[in-house]
Short mmCIF file of C-alpha atoms and ligand atoms in Angstrom, two decimals:
data_model
loop_
_atom_site.label_atom_id
_atom_site.label_comp_id
_atom_site.label_asym_id
_atom_site.label_seq_id
_atom_site.Cartn_x
_atom_site.Cartn_y
_atom_site.Cartn_z
CA MET W 1 0.00 0.00 0.00
CA VAL W 2 1.44 3.36 -0.93
CA GLU W 3 1.47 6.15 1.60
CA SER W 4 -1.24 8.12 -0.18
CA GLU W 5 -3.80 5.32 0.08
CA LYS W 6 -3.61 4.90 3.85
CA PRO W 7 -6.55 6.45 5.65
CA VAL W 8 -5.54 9.75 7.20
CA ARG W 9 -7.12 11.38 10.23
CA GLU W 10 -5.04 14.20 11.56
CA ILE W 11 -5.14 17.90 12.19
CA ARG W 12 -2.61 19.58 9.98
CA ILE W 13 -1.28 22.95 11.00
CA ASN W 14 -1.03 25.47 8.20
CA PRO W 15 2.65 26.46 8.44
CA ILE W 16 2.00 30.04 7.30
CA VAL W 17 -1.20 30.77 9.21
CA PRO W 18 -1.54 28.30 12.10
CA SER W 19 -5.09 29.46 12.88
CA GLU W 20 -6.15 28.11 9.47
CA SER W 21 -5.53 24.48 10.29
CA VAL W 22 -7.41 21.64 8.72
CA LEU W 23 -8.73 18.25 9.80
CA VAL W 24 -7.75 15.77 7.11
CA ALA W 25 -10.16 12.85 7.52
CA THR W 26 -10.33 10.46 4.62
CA ALA W 27 -12.30 7.60 6.20
CA ARG W 28 -15.78 7.48 4.74
CA SER W 29 -17.45 7.69 8.16
CA MET W 30 -15.74 11.00 8.78
CA ARG W 31 -17.34 12.67 5.79
CA PRO W 32 -19.32 15.60 7.13
CA LYS W 33 -20.48 16.84 3.77
CA LYS W 34 -21.51 15.40 0.50
CA ALA W 35 -20.77 17.31 -2.63
CA GLU W 36 -23.93 17.63 -4.68
CA ALA W 37 -23.28 17.69 -8.39
CA PRO W 38 -22.87 21.45 -9.01
CA ALA W 39 -24.96 23.24 -11.61
CA PRO W 40 -23.04 22.87 -14.86
CA ARG W 41 -21.06 25.85 -16.06
CA ASP W 42 -22.08 27.73 -19.18
CA THR W 43 -19.78 26.69 -22.05
CA ARG W 44 -21.33 28.72 -24.87
CA ALA W 45 -18.96 30.93 -26.92
CA HIS W 46 -21.43 33.80 -27.38
CA VAL W 47 -24.70 34.73 -25.69
CA ASP W 48 -26.82 37.49 -27.26
CA THR W 49 -28.16 38.74 -23.92
CA CYS W 50 -24.81 38.68 -22.05
CA PRO W 51 -23.53 42.20 -21.23
CA PHE W 52 -19.92 40.93 -21.35
CA CYS W 53 -20.15 39.40 -24.82
CA VAL W 54 -18.72 40.99 -27.97
CA GLY W 55 -21.22 43.42 -29.53
CA ASN W 56 -22.89 44.22 -26.19
CA GLU W 57 -20.27 46.68 -24.94
CA HIS W 58 -22.98 49.34 -24.50
CA MET W 59 -24.64 47.12 -21.86
CA THR W 60 -21.78 47.30 -19.35
CA PRO W 61 -21.04 50.14 -16.92
CA PRO W 62 -18.40 52.62 -18.15
CA SER W 63 -15.29 51.01 -19.65
CA ILE W 64 -12.00 51.63 -17.83
CA GLY W 65 -9.77 49.97 -20.41
CA ALA W 66 -9.68 47.49 -23.27
CA TYR W 67 -6.66 45.35 -24.17
CA PRO W 68 -4.64 44.97 -26.28
CA GLU W 69 -4.82 48.63 -27.27
CA GLY W 70 -5.76 49.45 -30.85
CA ALA W 71 -7.09 45.98 -31.69
CA PRO W 72 -10.35 44.12 -31.14
CA TRP W 73 -10.50 43.63 -27.39
CA GLN W 74 -9.41 40.44 -25.74
CA LEU W 75 -9.87 41.82 -22.22
CA ARG W 76 -11.96 44.68 -20.89
CA ILE W 77 -12.07 46.35 -17.48
CA VAL W 78 -15.35 47.98 -16.43
CA GLU W 79 -16.83 49.44 -13.27
CA ASN W 80 -18.78 46.94 -11.20
CA LEU W 81 -22.53 47.46 -11.54
CA TYR W 82 -23.04 46.59 -7.87
CA PRO W 83 -19.80 47.64 -6.16
CA VAL W 84 -19.28 46.41 -2.60
CA LEU W 85 -17.12 49.47 -1.98
CA GLY W 86 -17.44 52.95 -3.42
CA ASP W 87 -16.48 56.60 -3.29
CA GLU W 88 -15.65 58.43 -0.11
CA ARG W 89 -18.72 59.54 1.81
CA GLU W 90 -19.00 63.04 3.11
CA ASN W 91 -20.50 62.10 6.45
CA PRO W 92 -18.87 58.99 7.82
CA ASN W 93 -20.95 56.96 10.25
CA LEU W 94 -20.66 57.95 13.87
CA THR W 95 -19.29 55.14 15.93
CA PHE W 96 -20.52 54.10 19.34
CA GLY W 97 -18.95 51.79 21.93
CA LEU W 98 -18.09 48.45 20.35
CA GLN W 99 -19.82 49.43 17.15
CA GLN W 100 -16.79 50.71 15.32
CA THR W 101 -16.85 51.01 11.55
CA ILE W 102 -14.47 51.86 8.76
CA ASP W 103 -15.87 53.80 5.86
CA GLY W 104 -16.62 51.49 2.92
CA TYR W 105 -14.32 53.46 0.68
CA GLY W 106 -12.60 51.62 -2.14
CA ARG W 107 -12.78 50.52 -5.74
CA HIS W 108 -14.54 47.51 -7.19
CA GLU W 109 -13.96 46.68 -10.84
CA VAL W 110 -14.61 43.77 -13.15
CA MET W 111 -12.31 42.44 -15.81
CA ILE W 112 -13.89 40.51 -18.67
CA ASP W 113 -11.20 37.87 -19.09
CA HIS W 114 -11.89 36.76 -22.65
CA ASN W 115 -14.10 37.61 -25.60
CA GLN W 116 -15.48 34.06 -25.59
CA HIS W 117 -18.30 33.76 -23.08
CA GLY W 118 -17.80 30.38 -21.39
CA ILE W 119 -14.15 29.59 -22.09
CA ALA W 120 -12.29 27.97 -19.19
CA VAL W 121 -8.79 29.06 -18.16
CA HIS W 122 -7.19 25.82 -19.39
CA GLU W 123 -8.82 26.38 -22.78
CA MET W 124 -7.24 29.85 -23.16
CA SER W 125 -3.91 30.20 -24.98
CA GLU W 126 -0.80 30.80 -22.91
CA GLU W 127 -0.32 34.12 -24.73
CA HIS W 128 -3.77 35.14 -23.58
CA LEU W 129 -3.12 34.07 -19.99
CA ALA W 130 0.12 36.06 -19.97
CA LEU W 131 -1.85 39.09 -21.21
CA LEU W 132 -4.46 38.45 -18.51
CA PHE W 133 -1.87 38.50 -15.74
CA SER W 134 0.03 41.46 -17.14
CA THR W 135 -3.28 43.34 -17.22
CA TYR W 136 -3.87 42.40 -13.57
CA ARG W 137 -0.47 43.90 -12.87
CA VAL W 138 -1.09 47.10 -14.83
CA ARG W 139 -4.46 47.73 -13.22
CA MET W 140 -3.26 46.90 -9.70
CA GLU W 141 -0.47 49.42 -10.11
CA GLN W 142 -2.88 52.08 -11.39
CA LEU W 143 -5.23 51.48 -8.47
CA TYR W 144 -2.43 51.74 -5.92
CA GLN W 145 -1.31 54.99 -7.54
CA SER W 146 -4.83 56.41 -7.77
CA ASN W 147 -5.13 57.03 -4.03
CA PRO W 148 -2.59 56.55 -1.24
CA ARG W 149 -5.44 55.48 1.06
CA LEU W 150 -5.76 52.24 -0.89
CA ARG W 151 -3.55 49.75 0.90
CA TYR W 152 -4.48 46.54 -0.80
CA VAL W 153 -5.73 45.48 -4.21
CA LEU W 154 -7.24 42.02 -4.15
CA VAL W 155 -7.53 40.32 -7.53
CA PHE W 156 -9.71 37.26 -7.69
CA LYS W 157 -11.77 35.15 -10.02
CA ASN W 158 -14.96 33.24 -9.32
CA PHE W 159 -15.61 30.63 -11.99
CA GLY W 160 -18.83 28.63 -12.19
CA PRO W 161 -22.05 28.84 -10.17
CA ALA W 162 -20.59 26.67 -7.40
CA ALA W 163 -17.92 29.36 -6.87
CA GLY W 164 -20.43 32.18 -6.60
CA ALA W 165 -19.98 33.63 -10.09
CA SER W 166 -23.17 35.61 -10.71
CA ILE W 167 -22.37 36.27 -14.37
CA ALA W 168 -21.45 33.22 -16.43
CA HIS W 169 -19.14 35.11 -18.79
CA THR W 170 -15.59 34.44 -17.62
CA HIS W 171 -14.36 37.40 -15.55
CA SER W 172 -12.13 38.51 -12.66
CA GLN W 173 -12.56 41.26 -10.09
CA PHE W 174 -10.40 43.91 -8.47
CA ILE W 175 -11.28 45.14 -5.00
CA ALA W 176 -9.07 47.92 -3.68
CA THR W 177 -9.48 48.61 0.03
CA PRO W 178 -8.18 51.03 2.64
CA VAL W 179 -7.52 48.05 4.96
CA VAL W 180 -5.32 45.02 4.36
CA PRO W 181 -7.53 41.89 4.41
CA ALA W 182 -7.03 39.77 7.54
CA ASN W 183 -5.90 36.71 5.54
CA VAL W 184 -3.11 38.67 3.92
CA GLN W 185 -2.25 40.44 7.16
CA ASP W 186 -1.90 37.06 8.93
CA GLU W 187 0.34 35.70 6.18
CA VAL W 188 2.48 38.83 6.13
CA GLU W 189 2.80 38.97 9.91
CA ASN W 190 3.52 35.26 10.45
CA SER W 191 6.05 35.09 7.63
CA ARG W 192 7.76 38.15 9.10
CA LEU W 193 8.02 36.42 12.48
CA TYR W 194 9.41 33.29 10.80
CA TYR W 195 11.96 35.42 9.00
CA GLU W 196 13.09 37.11 12.20
CA LYS W 197 13.65 33.74 13.82
CA ASN W 198 15.07 31.75 10.90
CA HIS W 199 16.43 34.42 8.53
CA ARG W 200 14.61 32.73 5.68
CA CYS W 201 11.39 33.24 3.82
CA ILE W 202 8.90 30.58 4.95
CA PHE W 203 7.48 30.23 1.44
CA CYS W 204 10.98 29.61 0.00
CA THR W 205 11.46 27.02 2.74
CA LEU W 206 8.18 25.34 1.76
CA ILE W 207 9.26 25.23 -1.89
CA ASP W 208 12.61 23.72 -0.95
CA GLU W 209 10.87 21.07 1.13
CA ALA W 210 8.49 20.31 -1.73
CA LEU W 211 11.42 19.84 -4.08
CA THR W 212 13.34 17.59 -1.71
CA PHE W 213 12.41 14.18 -2.91
CA GLU W 214 12.53 12.19 0.28
CA ALA W 215 12.87 12.80 3.98
CA THR W 216 13.14 10.33 6.83
CA LEU W 217 11.85 11.08 10.29
CA TYR W 218 13.63 9.31 13.12
CA ASP W 219 12.36 8.60 16.59
CA ARG W 220 14.09 10.98 18.96
CA GLU W 221 14.75 8.36 21.67
CA SER W 222 15.43 5.10 19.85
CA GLY W 223 16.75 6.45 16.56
CA GLU W 224 14.41 4.10 14.70
CA ILE W 225 12.79 5.19 11.47
CA ARG W 226 9.32 6.48 12.28
CA ARG W 227 8.13 7.62 8.92
CA LYS W 228 9.56 7.99 5.44
CA LEU W 229 8.12 10.93 3.61
CA ASP W 230 8.07 11.33 -0.11
CA VAL W 231 8.06 15.10 0.10
CA GLY W 232 8.03 15.66 -3.66
CA GLN W 233 4.56 14.17 -3.61
CA PHE W 234 3.02 17.64 -3.21
CA VAL W 235 4.39 19.06 -6.48
CA ILE W 236 1.78 19.31 -9.26
CA GLU W 237 3.74 21.24 -11.89
CA ARG W 238 7.21 22.68 -12.07
CA GLY W 239 8.23 25.25 -14.64
CA LYS W 240 11.35 27.33 -15.20
CA LYS W 241 10.14 30.04 -12.84
CA PHE W 242 6.99 28.76 -11.13
CA ILE W 243 5.84 25.78 -9.15
CA ALA W 244 2.32 24.50 -8.46
CA ILE W 245 1.94 22.80 -5.10
CA LYS W 246 -0.82 20.95 -3.31
CA PRO W 247 -0.47 22.39 0.20
CA PHE W 248 0.13 19.80 2.92
CA ALA W 249 -2.59 21.44 5.05
CA SER W 250 -5.09 22.25 2.28
CA ARG W 251 -8.47 23.53 3.44
CA TYR W 252 -10.10 22.54 0.15
CA GLU W 253 -9.85 19.05 -1.32
CA TRP W 254 -8.38 20.23 -4.62
CA GLU W 255 -6.69 23.46 -3.52
CA VAL W 256 -3.48 24.24 -5.46
CA HIS W 257 -1.04 27.12 -4.93
CA ILE W 258 1.26 28.56 -7.56
CA LEU W 259 4.41 30.41 -6.41
CA PRO W 260 7.47 31.90 -8.10
CA LEU W 261 10.47 29.59 -7.51
CA ALA W 262 12.80 32.53 -6.91
CA HIS W 263 11.92 34.75 -3.99
CA GLN W 264 9.66 37.67 -4.93
CA SER W 265 7.36 39.52 -2.55
CA ASP W 266 5.43 41.67 -4.98
CA PHE W 267 3.41 40.45 -7.94
CA LEU W 268 3.93 43.91 -9.47
CA ALA W 269 7.65 43.06 -9.90
CA THR W 270 6.97 40.24 -12.38
CA THR W 271 8.54 40.45 -15.85
CA PRO W 272 7.01 39.33 -19.19
CA ASP W 273 9.27 36.28 -18.97
CA ASP W 274 7.87 35.44 -15.53
CA LEU W 275 4.30 35.78 -16.74
CA ALA W 276 4.91 33.53 -19.75
CA ASP W 277 5.98 30.73 -17.41
CA LEU W 278 3.16 31.50 -14.96
CA ALA W 279 0.69 31.22 -17.85
CA ARG W 280 2.03 27.80 -18.73
CA ILE W 281 1.98 26.48 -15.17
CA LEU W 282 -1.51 27.88 -14.55
CA ARG W 283 -2.93 26.45 -17.78
CA ARG W 284 -1.47 23.01 -17.06
CA SER W 285 -2.61 23.03 -13.41
CA MET W 286 -6.13 24.07 -14.40
CA ALA W 287 -6.23 21.37 -17.09
CA ARG W 288 -5.32 18.79 -14.43
CA LEU W 289 -7.99 20.08 -12.04
CA ASP W 290 -10.58 20.18 -14.80
CA ALA W 291 -9.81 16.60 -15.85
CA VAL W 292 -9.93 15.22 -12.30
CA LEU W 293 -13.07 17.14 -11.28
CA GLY W 294 -14.90 16.78 -14.58
CA GLY W 295 -15.14 20.57 -14.94
CA ALA W 296 -13.58 22.69 -12.22
CA GLN W 297 -15.56 25.50 -10.55
CA TYR W 298 -13.28 27.50 -8.35
CA ASN W 299 -12.13 30.75 -6.81
CA TYR W 300 -8.59 31.90 -7.33
CA PHE W 301 -6.96 34.93 -5.79
CA LEU W 302 -3.59 36.67 -5.73
CA HIS W 303 -1.80 37.34 -2.46
CA SER W 304 0.98 39.89 -2.79
CA VAL W 305 2.74 42.21 -0.35
CA PRO W 306 0.51 45.20 0.51
CA HIS W 307 1.52 48.65 -0.69
CA ALA W 308 1.69 50.80 2.39
CA PRO W 309 4.57 52.26 4.41
CA ALA W 310 4.11 49.66 7.16
CA TYR W 311 4.97 46.84 4.73
CA VAL W 312 8.18 48.18 3.23
CA GLY W 313 10.22 45.87 5.46
CA CYS W 314 8.39 42.73 4.36
CA ASP W 315 10.14 42.27 1.02
CA ALA W 316 12.50 39.60 2.32
CA SER W 317 9.92 37.67 4.33
CA TYR W 318 6.80 37.67 2.13
CA HIS W 319 6.41 35.74 -1.12
CA TRP W 320 3.51 36.38 -3.49
CA HIS W 321 1.36 33.49 -4.71
CA LEU W 322 -1.85 32.50 -6.43
CA GLU W 323 -4.28 30.33 -4.45
CA ILE W 324 -6.70 28.21 -6.47
CA CYS W 325 -9.62 26.81 -4.48
CA PRO W 326 -11.96 24.51 -6.45
CA ARG W 327 -15.40 24.27 -4.84
CA THR W 328 -16.52 20.71 -4.40
CA SER W 329 -18.49 21.06 -1.17
CA ILE W 330 -20.02 23.69 1.05
CA PRO W 331 -18.80 24.35 4.58
CA THR W 332 -20.79 22.68 7.35
CA GLY W 333 -21.84 24.00 10.75
CA PHE W 334 -18.84 22.27 12.25
CA GLU W 335 -16.51 24.15 9.96
CA LEU W 336 -18.20 27.51 10.38
CA GLY W 337 -18.50 27.06 14.14
CA SER W 338 -14.99 25.80 14.77
CA GLY W 339 -13.07 27.50 11.99
CA LEU W 340 -11.47 24.09 11.42
CA PHE W 341 -11.89 23.03 7.81
CA VAL W 342 -12.45 19.36 7.07
CA ASN W 343 -10.74 17.90 4.02
CA THR W 344 -11.87 14.40 3.05
CA VAL W 345 -9.21 13.81 0.38
CA SER W 346 -5.66 13.59 1.65
CA PRO W 347 -3.54 16.23 -0.06
CA GLU W 348 -0.97 13.59 -1.07
CA ALA W 349 -3.64 11.45 -2.74
CA ALA W 350 -5.09 14.54 -4.46
CA ALA W 351 -1.63 15.50 -5.72
CA ALA W 352 -1.02 12.00 -7.06
CA LYS W 353 -4.33 12.10 -8.94
CA LEU W 354 -3.59 15.53 -10.40
CA ARG W 355 -0.11 14.47 -11.48
CA ALA W 356 -1.46 11.32 -13.14
CA VAL W 357 -3.52 13.35 -15.65
CA VAL W 358 -1.92 13.00 -19.08
CA LEU W 359 -1.70 16.40 -20.78
CA ASP W 360 -1.08 16.87 -24.47
ZN1 ZN K 1 -20.85 36.57 -22.44
ZN1 ZN K 2 10.41 33.48 -0.57
ZN1 ZN K 3 -2.11 33.32 0.57
#
C-alpha cells in the first residue's frame, strides 16, 4: 500500500497561518459533507443577452480599459454594476462603543477575461493568460497609484455557479481597500516572524521542502525510522520560474497554490518572462484540475505584499502566490463554528491524482 492510500485522520497545521488548520479525515465515516453535483457551467462561446459578450459593450457600466490597445478587445475592465465598496462619503458613520466602523471606501472593478463567453482558463492560450496576468499587474499598479489610502488590491476570479460567479461570462474582479484583508495580514505577519527567527522566507522554505524528494523522520529516543516521507509528492507542476503545489494542510480538497520559484514579494515586480511561465503552469494546473473534477468550478486569488509604508520591510519575508480553491463542497456547521476546515481527500492522494492526468 502506498502512503497516499492509507486512511488519514489528523489535524494539519497550516505552516504560514496556524489558525487556518485543517482536519484531514479520509475515512468514509468521517465525511461531514456530500458534494452535490454542481450546476453545470455555461460553455457557450457567445450569448446574445450577455452584457460581457462581444457586440454588447454598451450594456456594461463605463469602460476603464480594453486590451490589447488598438485591436479588437481580448480583455476589458469595467466598473462593477453593484460595487461592494465605493467613493468616499461626506459624512462617515458615527461610531458608538463596540460598534466601530471603517468607511466602505474603495474601488470595485470587473475584468472581462476573454471575448469568448464560457471559455475555461485551461482552454485559453498561454499568450492570452500572460496578457491576462500582465493586465492584472497594470491595473493593480494604477489602483495603488490612484489614491494613497488604498492599501491593498485584491484580484480574484470566481468561476462557475458553485464558486459564486453571478455572471457566467468568464471574468475577474479587483477590489481595492483602505484596509489590508485579515488573511493577507496574517500571512504577512507570520512570515515576518518566521523570517526574524530563521532568517529565511517561509514560502521559499516550503518550496525547498516540496522539491526535496525524500525525507526520513527518526524517533528521537530510539533512533528508529518512524516515517519515510516522499516530500516531492506535493508538487503538481514545475516550470522554469513557477511551481504548483498541493499544500500539505489544504483547506479545500483540490486546492493548489502557484508560487514563483525565486523569492519575490510583490506580484507587481513580475517580468514578461515570468508571466509567460506563470501562464504555462496555470494552464497546465487548471487542465489537471478540470480533468480530475470533470469541470472545475473555483475561486482563485492573488496574495501579494501590501503597498503601504508599514509593509516596506516585508520584502525579504513575504512571497507572493496565487491560491486556487476549487469548490466541491459547502462548509458545514462544524466548519463555520470551529473554523477548522475538514478535508476528506488527503492532499498527497489529491496531488497523485492531479499528477497522473496526461496532458497533451
Ligand atoms: Zn458573455
Ligand atoms: Zn520566498
Ligand atoms: Zn495566501
